Structure formats: structure tokens, C-alpha cells
Amino acid sequence: HHLIDICESNEFFSVHDFQRLAYRAIDDILARGRLPFIVGGTGLYVASVTEGYVMSDRAPDLNYRAELEKLSTPELYAQLLEQAPDAQVDARNRNRVMRMLEKIHDGDDFIPHNQPRYNCLKLGVSWPREILKARIDERLEKRMREGMVDEVRGLLANGASVEFMLKLGLEYRFITQYITGEIGSEAEMCHELSLAIKRFAKRQMIWFRRDKDIHWLDMAADPQAEAAALITAFLAE
């Protein structure tokens, strides 16, 4: 496995950083004659590699970003409309709104485009809704049993800020809210977290369904054999 434990708590890490390190890891794997697998995950990060996003290499103004972080999402969107009335962006997408404000602030007029570096076979896993919900609950219960609450307590004790933890994945966010008292009990936290993960899974599927190159495995049959056959044919080409 690659790209695990690659930055410190509180350290800024972007999709640009992920793509750069993923390219490095993939090129190293290929140079050794091995086959890399990207397993995920967050659609934007996966697509940045498989579709070859070409992004601006201008370094962000971290001081300006820190000022933006102090504002609520509606305040950020209002500020964007003041500076760019014709901006086409979802008012609820905090990251996109902030990025557009940063580009305006930096005078960055770079237009992103795609330049794929690799020929990729994309395999997707899709479960019936009720099975997916059950698997989400089983996974969450397993992570709680394995001590994820203590993991988050340890991160906070070792210098990770609450603000940093709240920006991470859903589990870290909700557990941090429980530890800081924003959520009253562990049972309530697990219930709210389960609902949030299921909503997120639905949004993930909407994202991935837009990619017509993904081959969706039949999970009711023999997905492992199906995947192996697809990979064999892909490599033969």
C-alpha cells in the first residue's frame, strides 16, 4: 500500500498533492514491472489520476486561505458573488467556492484541463441499497470496536487541532464532535454518523455513475471472477 501516513496532523494536503504523489508511486510500480491498483474512495482524487487533471502549479496563499476558513459557507458564497457575479458554482460546495475566491485573489486565470497519463481499467462495486446499508453499519461497528474513538483522542492529544479533525472524513469529524461534547453520547454519535455515511455513499454513486468508462461488477454473481477476466483482457490489449 502507498500514500498512507504521508503527512502530519494539521498539514495542508490537496488533490494536487495527492496526484503528484500518486503519479510518483504509480511510475515506481510500473518501473518494477508490477501492476498498480488505485483503490478508492474519493471520486475527485481518483479522477485526478485516472483522467489526468492538469492543474495550476501556483502555490496557494495560506494566509488568505486561513482568513477564508473563518467564514461560513454562505458568507464565502456572498463574497464570491460580490467579486464574480456570474460565477457558476453550487453555493453549498464550500471547497469549490473557496477555491474560486483563491483564484480571484491570486489572479490565477489558469484553465484546468485533462491530459491522461495512463490507460486505466475502471471497475466499480455496486450493492443493492439494503445490503449496502447493512455493510456500512457492519463496517462502522467494526471500526468502533477496533478503537477509532481512542485513535481520534490520541490525534487530538498529540497536537491535531479540532479544526483539522473536522475537515477529515466523516468518522473523524463525528468522533471529534463527540469527544468535544458537541454530540452528547457515543450511541448518538454512531447513529448520526451511520446516517451521514449512507447519505455520502449515495452522493458517491451519483458521482461515479457519471463515468461511463466504469464497468460495474455483478455483486450477486461472481464479481472476483468477472474482475479477473476483465483485467486479463485489459492487459492482453
mmCIF file of C-alpha atoms in Angstrom:
data_model
loop_
_atom_site.group_PDB
_atom_site.id
_atom_site.type_symbol
_atom_site.label_atom_id
_atom_site.label_comp_id
_atom_site.label_asym_id
_atom_site.label_seq_id
_atom_site.Cartn_x
_atom_site.Cartn_y
_atom_site.Cartn_z
ATOM 1 C CA HIS A 1 0.000 0.000 0.000
ATOM 2 C CA HIS A 2 1.131 3.513 -0.813
ATOM 3 C CA LEU A 3 0.145 7.031 0.322
ATOM 4 C CA ILE A 4 -0.642 6.003 3.897
ATOM 5 C CA ASP A 5 0.680 8.181 6.768
ATOM 6 C CA ILE A 6 2.340 10.602 4.369
ATOM 7 C CA CYS A 7 1.688 13.915 6.115
ATOM 8 C CA GLU A 8 1.476 15.255 9.634
ATOM 9 C CA SER A 9 -1.615 16.340 11.542
ATOM 10 C CA ASN A 10 -2.639 19.935 10.736
ATOM 11 C CA GLU A 11 -0.649 19.792 7.478
ATOM 12 C CA PHE A 12 -2.490 21.066 4.397
ATOM 13 C CA PHE A 13 -2.921 18.336 1.778
ATOM 14 C CA SER A 14 -4.725 18.908 -1.529
ATOM 15 C CA VAL A 15 -5.831 16.907 -4.534
ATOM 16 C CA HIS A 16 -2.778 18.390 -6.272
ATOM 17 C CA ASP A 17 -0.528 16.854 -3.592
ATOM 18 C CA PHE A 18 -2.322 13.518 -3.911
ATOM 19 C CA GLN A 19 -1.972 13.442 -7.691
ATOM 20 C CA ARG A 20 1.747 14.273 -7.530
ATOM 21 C CA LEU A 21 2.471 11.506 -5.010
ATOM 22 C CA ALA A 22 0.176 9.029 -6.785
ATOM 23 C CA TYR A 23 1.986 9.638 -10.088
ATOM 24 C CA ARG A 24 5.307 9.028 -8.336
ATOM 25 C CA ALA A 25 4.084 5.782 -6.750
ATOM 26 C CA ILE A 26 2.491 4.509 -9.972
ATOM 27 C CA ASP A 27 5.589 5.250 -12.048
ATOM 28 C CA ASP A 28 7.736 3.420 -9.481
ATOM 29 C CA ILE A 29 5.416 0.396 -9.524
ATOM 30 C CA LEU A 30 5.394 0.292 -13.334
ATOM 31 C CA ALA A 31 9.184 0.616 -13.448
ATOM 32 C CA ARG A 32 9.396 -2.531 -11.327
ATOM 33 C CA GLY A 33 7.191 -4.398 -13.783
ATOM 34 C CA ARG A 34 4.253 -4.587 -11.408
ATOM 35 C CA LEU A 35 0.597 -3.647 -11.871
ATOM 36 C CA PRO A 36 -0.700 -0.698 -9.813
ATOM 37 C CA PHE A 37 -4.247 -0.644 -8.439
ATOM 38 C CA ILE A 38 -5.938 2.560 -7.335
ATOM 39 C CA VAL A 39 -8.494 1.677 -4.681
ATOM 40 C CA GLY A 40 -10.984 4.289 -3.517
ATOM 41 C CA GLY A 41 -12.581 6.218 -2.441
ATOM 42 C CA THR A 42 -12.970 9.903 -3.030
ATOM 43 C CA GLY A 43 -14.059 10.387 -6.639
ATOM 44 C CA LEU A 44 -12.230 13.654 -7.235
ATOM 45 C CA TYR A 45 -8.895 12.258 -6.058
ATOM 46 C CA VAL A 46 -9.252 9.071 -8.115
ATOM 47 C CA ALA A 47 -10.260 11.036 -11.213
ATOM 48 C CA SER A 48 -7.330 13.440 -10.809
ATOM 49 C CA VAL A 49 -5.070 10.468 -11.586
ATOM 50 C CA THR A 50 -7.154 8.344 -13.964
ATOM 51 C CA GLU A 51 -8.290 11.331 -16.036
ATOM 52 C CA GLY A 52 -5.029 13.248 -15.693
ATOM 53 C CA TYR A 53 -6.191 16.592 -14.351
ATOM 54 C CA VAL A 54 -3.778 19.362 -15.327
ATOM 55 C CA MET A 55 -3.937 21.917 -12.539
ATOM 56 C CA SER A 56 -2.342 25.240 -11.834
ATOM 57 C CA ASP A 57 1.050 24.922 -10.160
ATOM 58 C CA ARG A 58 0.718 28.271 -8.414
ATOM 59 C CA ALA A 59 1.272 27.894 -4.672
ATOM 60 C CA PRO A 60 -1.775 28.825 -2.566
ATOM 61 C CA ASP A 61 -1.713 31.866 -0.295
ATOM 62 C CA LEU A 62 -2.102 30.069 3.026
ATOM 63 C CA ASN A 63 -2.670 33.305 4.948
ATOM 64 C CA TYR A 64 -5.597 34.198 2.695
ATOM 65 C CA ARG A 65 -6.924 30.646 2.973
ATOM 66 C CA ALA A 66 -6.800 30.926 6.773
ATOM 67 C CA GLU A 67 -8.898 34.093 6.582
ATOM 68 C CA LEU A 68 -11.448 32.369 4.358
ATOM 69 C CA GLU A 69 -11.659 29.418 6.751
ATOM 70 C CA LYS A 70 -13.045 31.757 9.415
ATOM 71 C CA LEU A 71 -16.140 32.480 7.292
ATOM 72 C CA SER A 72 -19.260 30.362 6.979
ATOM 73 C CA THR A 73 -20.123 28.838 3.610
ATOM 74 C CA PRO A 74 -22.968 31.356 2.965
ATOM 75 C CA GLU A 75 -20.564 34.208 3.791
ATOM 76 C CA LEU A 76 -17.992 32.803 1.386
ATOM 77 C CA TYR A 77 -20.576 32.464 -1.368
ATOM 78 C CA ALA A 78 -21.801 36.035 -0.824
ATOM 79 C CA GLN A 79 -18.209 37.250 -1.075
ATOM 80 C CA LEU A 80 -17.740 35.298 -4.298
ATOM 81 C CA LEU A 81 -20.859 36.814 -5.852
ATOM 82 C CA GLU A 82 -19.572 40.276 -4.988
ATOM 83 C CA GLN A 83 -16.340 39.590 -6.858
ATOM 84 C CA ALA A 84 -17.686 37.367 -9.627
ATOM 85 C CA PRO A 85 -21.470 37.814 -10.085
ATOM 86 C CA ASP A 86 -21.542 35.296 -12.961
ATOM 87 C CA ALA A 87 -19.765 32.516 -11.036
ATOM 88 C CA GLN A 88 -21.273 29.102 -11.765
ATOM 89 C CA VAL A 89 -20.825 27.064 -8.603
ATOM 90 C CA ASP A 90 -23.001 25.254 -6.074
ATOM 91 C CA ALA A 91 -23.470 27.670 -3.161
ATOM 92 C CA ARG A 92 -23.206 24.724 -0.734
ATOM 93 C CA ASN A 93 -19.886 23.441 -2.109
ATOM 94 C CA ARG A 94 -17.559 25.117 0.355
ATOM 95 C CA ASN A 95 -14.342 23.830 -1.198
ATOM 96 C CA ARG A 96 -15.268 24.958 -4.712
ATOM 97 C CA VAL A 97 -16.368 28.389 -3.505
ATOM 98 C CA MET A 98 -13.137 28.843 -1.547
ATOM 99 C CA ARG A 99 -11.031 27.729 -4.495
ATOM 100 C CA MET A 100 -12.722 30.250 -6.794
ATOM 101 C CA LEU A 101 -12.122 33.025 -4.261
ATOM 102 C CA GLU A 102 -8.458 31.995 -4.030
ATOM 103 C CA LYS A 103 -8.064 32.025 -7.813
ATOM 104 C CA ILE A 104 -9.532 35.527 -7.960
ATOM 105 C CA HIS A 105 -7.303 36.667 -5.103
ATOM 106 C CA ASP A 106 -4.173 35.183 -6.729
ATOM 107 C CA GLY A 107 -5.022 36.427 -10.214
ATOM 108 C CA ASP A 108 -4.829 32.829 -11.366
ATOM 109 C CA ASP A 109 -6.577 32.553 -14.744
ATOM 110 C CA PHE A 110 -5.290 29.039 -15.468
ATOM 111 C CA ILE A 111 -7.974 26.884 -17.139
ATOM 112 C CA PRO A 112 -7.884 23.290 -15.862
ATOM 113 C CA HIS A 113 -7.930 20.529 -18.463
ATOM 114 C CA ASN A 114 -7.255 16.805 -18.705
ATOM 115 C CA GLN A 115 -4.171 15.031 -20.002
ATOM 116 C CA PRO A 116 -4.358 11.331 -19.035
ATOM 117 C CA ARG A 117 -1.002 9.686 -18.321
ATOM 118 C CA TYR A 118 -2.218 6.105 -18.045
ATOM 119 C CA ASN A 119 -4.585 3.711 -19.772
ATOM 120 C CA CYS A 120 -6.903 2.633 -16.950
ATOM 121 C CA LEU A 121 -9.424 -0.147 -16.460
ATOM 122 C CA LYS A 122 -12.141 1.058 -14.094
ATOM 123 C CA LEU A 123 -14.096 -1.488 -12.054
ATOM 124 C CA GLY A 124 -16.992 -0.483 -9.830
ATOM 125 C CA VAL A 125 -18.707 -2.216 -6.913
ATOM 126 C CA SER A 126 -22.423 -1.618 -6.507
ATOM 127 C CA TRP A 127 -24.596 -3.298 -3.878
ATOM 128 C CA PRO A 128 -28.395 -3.263 -3.573
ATOM 129 C CA ARG A 129 -29.414 -0.456 -1.233
ATOM 130 C CA GLU A 130 -30.363 -2.586 1.769
ATOM 131 C CA ILE A 131 -27.195 -4.679 1.551
ATOM 132 C CA LEU A 132 -25.103 -1.518 1.254
ATOM 133 C CA LYS A 133 -26.735 -0.044 4.359
ATOM 134 C CA ALA A 134 -26.056 -3.240 6.313
ATOM 135 C CA ARG A 135 -22.409 -3.293 5.176
ATOM 136 C CA ILE A 136 -21.977 0.344 6.208
ATOM 137 C CA ASP A 137 -23.315 -0.423 9.688
ATOM 138 C CA GLU A 138 -21.115 -3.525 9.998
ATOM 139 C CA ARG A 139 -18.036 -1.559 8.964
ATOM 140 C CA LEU A 140 -18.808 1.255 11.389
ATOM 141 C CA GLU A 141 -19.343 -1.156 14.285
ATOM 142 C CA LYS A 142 -16.028 -2.849 13.431
ATOM 143 C CA ARG A 143 -14.144 0.452 13.407
ATOM 144 C CA MET A 144 -15.625 1.389 16.776
ATOM 145 C CA ARG A 145 -14.634 -1.984 18.243
ATOM 146 C CA GLU A 146 -11.113 -1.568 16.911
ATOM 147 C CA GLY A 147 -10.707 1.663 18.870
ATOM 148 C CA MET A 148 -11.309 4.527 16.484
ATOM 149 C CA VAL A 149 -12.530 6.796 19.294
ATOM 150 C CA ASP A 150 -9.222 6.260 21.093
ATOM 151 C CA GLU A 151 -7.386 6.912 17.821
ATOM 152 C CA VAL A 152 -9.042 10.309 17.497
ATOM 153 C CA ARG A 153 -8.373 11.107 21.168
ATOM 154 C CA GLY A 154 -4.726 10.263 20.544
ATOM 155 C CA LEU A 155 -4.518 12.517 17.496
ATOM 156 C CA LEU A 156 -6.038 15.417 19.425
ATOM 157 C CA ALA A 157 -3.717 14.791 22.378
ATOM 158 C CA ASN A 158 -0.700 14.799 20.069
ATOM 159 C CA GLY A 159 -1.413 18.181 18.538
ATOM 160 C CA ALA A 160 -4.083 17.728 15.875
ATOM 161 C CA SER A 161 -6.414 20.702 16.109
ATOM 162 C CA VAL A 162 -10.171 20.334 16.354
ATOM 163 C CA GLU A 163 -10.468 22.412 13.178
ATOM 164 C CA PHE A 164 -8.170 19.999 11.331
ATOM 165 C CA MET A 165 -10.065 16.926 12.526
ATOM 166 C CA LEU A 166 -13.418 18.387 11.493
ATOM 167 C CA LYS A 167 -12.157 18.665 7.897
ATOM 168 C CA LEU A 168 -11.265 14.978 7.626
ATOM 169 C CA GLY A 169 -13.529 12.064 6.718
ATOM 170 C CA LEU A 170 -16.920 11.641 8.307
ATOM 171 C CA GLU A 171 -15.754 9.252 11.042
ATOM 172 C CA TYR A 172 -13.082 11.658 12.268
ATOM 173 C CA ARG A 173 -15.475 14.593 12.123
ATOM 174 C CA PHE A 174 -18.277 12.968 14.093
ATOM 175 C CA ILE A 175 -15.979 11.346 16.665
ATOM 176 C CA THR A 176 -14.303 14.713 17.235
ATOM 177 C CA GLN A 177 -17.713 16.294 17.788
ATOM 178 C CA TYR A 178 -18.473 13.554 20.341
ATOM 179 C CA ILE A 179 -15.149 13.994 22.163
ATOM 180 C CA THR A 180 -15.567 17.773 22.340
ATOM 181 C CA GLY A 181 -19.111 17.416 23.707
ATOM 182 C CA GLU A 182 -20.944 18.695 20.651
ATOM 183 C CA ILE A 183 -22.610 15.273 20.395
ATOM 184 C CA GLY A 184 -23.897 14.017 23.720
ATOM 185 C CA SER A 185 -23.225 10.280 23.666
ATOM 186 C CA GLU A 186 -21.341 7.647 21.722
ATOM 187 C CA ALA A 187 -24.626 5.951 20.769
ATOM 188 C CA GLU A 188 -25.984 9.212 19.361
ATOM 189 C CA MET A 189 -22.720 9.813 17.521
ATOM 190 C CA CYS A 190 -22.778 6.354 15.922
ATOM 191 C CA HIS A 191 -26.408 6.795 14.863
ATOM 192 C CA GLU A 192 -25.820 10.207 13.278
ATOM 193 C CA LEU A 193 -22.571 9.015 11.698
ATOM 194 C CA SER A 194 -24.281 5.980 10.160
ATOM 195 C CA LEU A 195 -26.899 8.215 8.546
ATOM 196 C CA ALA A 196 -24.226 10.606 7.262
ATOM 197 C CA ILE A 197 -22.171 7.787 5.715
ATOM 198 C CA LYS A 198 -25.241 6.444 3.930
ATOM 199 C CA ARG A 199 -26.010 9.892 2.512
ATOM 200 C CA PHE A 200 -22.396 10.204 1.437
ATOM 201 C CA ALA A 201 -22.474 6.764 -0.226
ATOM 202 C CA LYS A 202 -25.478 7.898 -2.245
ATOM 203 C CA ARG A 203 -23.627 11.022 -3.404
ATOM 204 C CA GLN A 204 -20.600 8.895 -4.262
ATOM 205 C CA MET A 205 -22.699 6.705 -6.540
ATOM 206 C CA ILE A 206 -24.137 9.755 -8.296
ATOM 207 C CA TRP A 207 -20.549 10.919 -8.951
ATOM 208 C CA PHE A 208 -19.286 7.562 -10.205
ATOM 209 C CA ARG A 209 -22.368 6.798 -12.318
ATOM 210 C CA ARG A 210 -21.443 9.789 -14.480
ATOM 211 C CA ASP A 211 -18.287 7.985 -15.548
ATOM 212 C CA LYS A 212 -19.350 5.830 -18.497
ATOM 213 C CA ASP A 213 -15.970 4.025 -18.532
ATOM 214 C CA ILE A 214 -16.618 2.218 -15.246
ATOM 215 C CA HIS A 215 -17.531 -1.451 -15.582
ATOM 216 C CA TRP A 216 -19.944 -2.289 -12.759
ATOM 217 C CA LEU A 217 -19.338 -5.771 -11.384
ATOM 218 C CA ASP A 218 -22.303 -8.055 -10.766
ATOM 219 C CA MET A 219 -22.075 -8.474 -6.993
ATOM 220 C CA ALA A 220 -24.868 -11.071 -6.988
ATOM 221 C CA ALA A 221 -22.832 -13.420 -9.188
ATOM 222 C CA ASP A 222 -19.048 -13.943 -9.026
ATOM 223 C CA PRO A 223 -17.506 -10.441 -9.035
ATOM 224 C CA GLN A 224 -13.990 -11.744 -8.383
ATOM 225 C CA ALA A 225 -14.038 -13.985 -11.463
ATOM 226 C CA GLU A 226 -15.641 -11.210 -13.513
ATOM 227 C CA ALA A 227 -12.975 -8.725 -12.420
ATOM 228 C CA ALA A 228 -10.173 -11.209 -13.138
ATOM 229 C CA ALA A 229 -11.490 -11.830 -16.661
ATOM 230 C CA LEU A 230 -11.773 -8.110 -17.358
ATOM 231 C CA ILE A 231 -8.243 -7.472 -16.058
ATOM 232 C CA THR A 232 -6.820 -10.343 -18.147
ATOM 233 C CA ALA A 233 -8.472 -8.999 -21.295
ATOM 234 C CA PHE A 234 -7.357 -5.445 -20.494
ATOM 235 C CA LEU A 235 -3.724 -6.486 -20.050
ATOM 236 C CA ALA A 236 -3.828 -8.560 -23.241
ATOM 237 C CA GLU A 237 -4.672 -5.425 -25.215
#
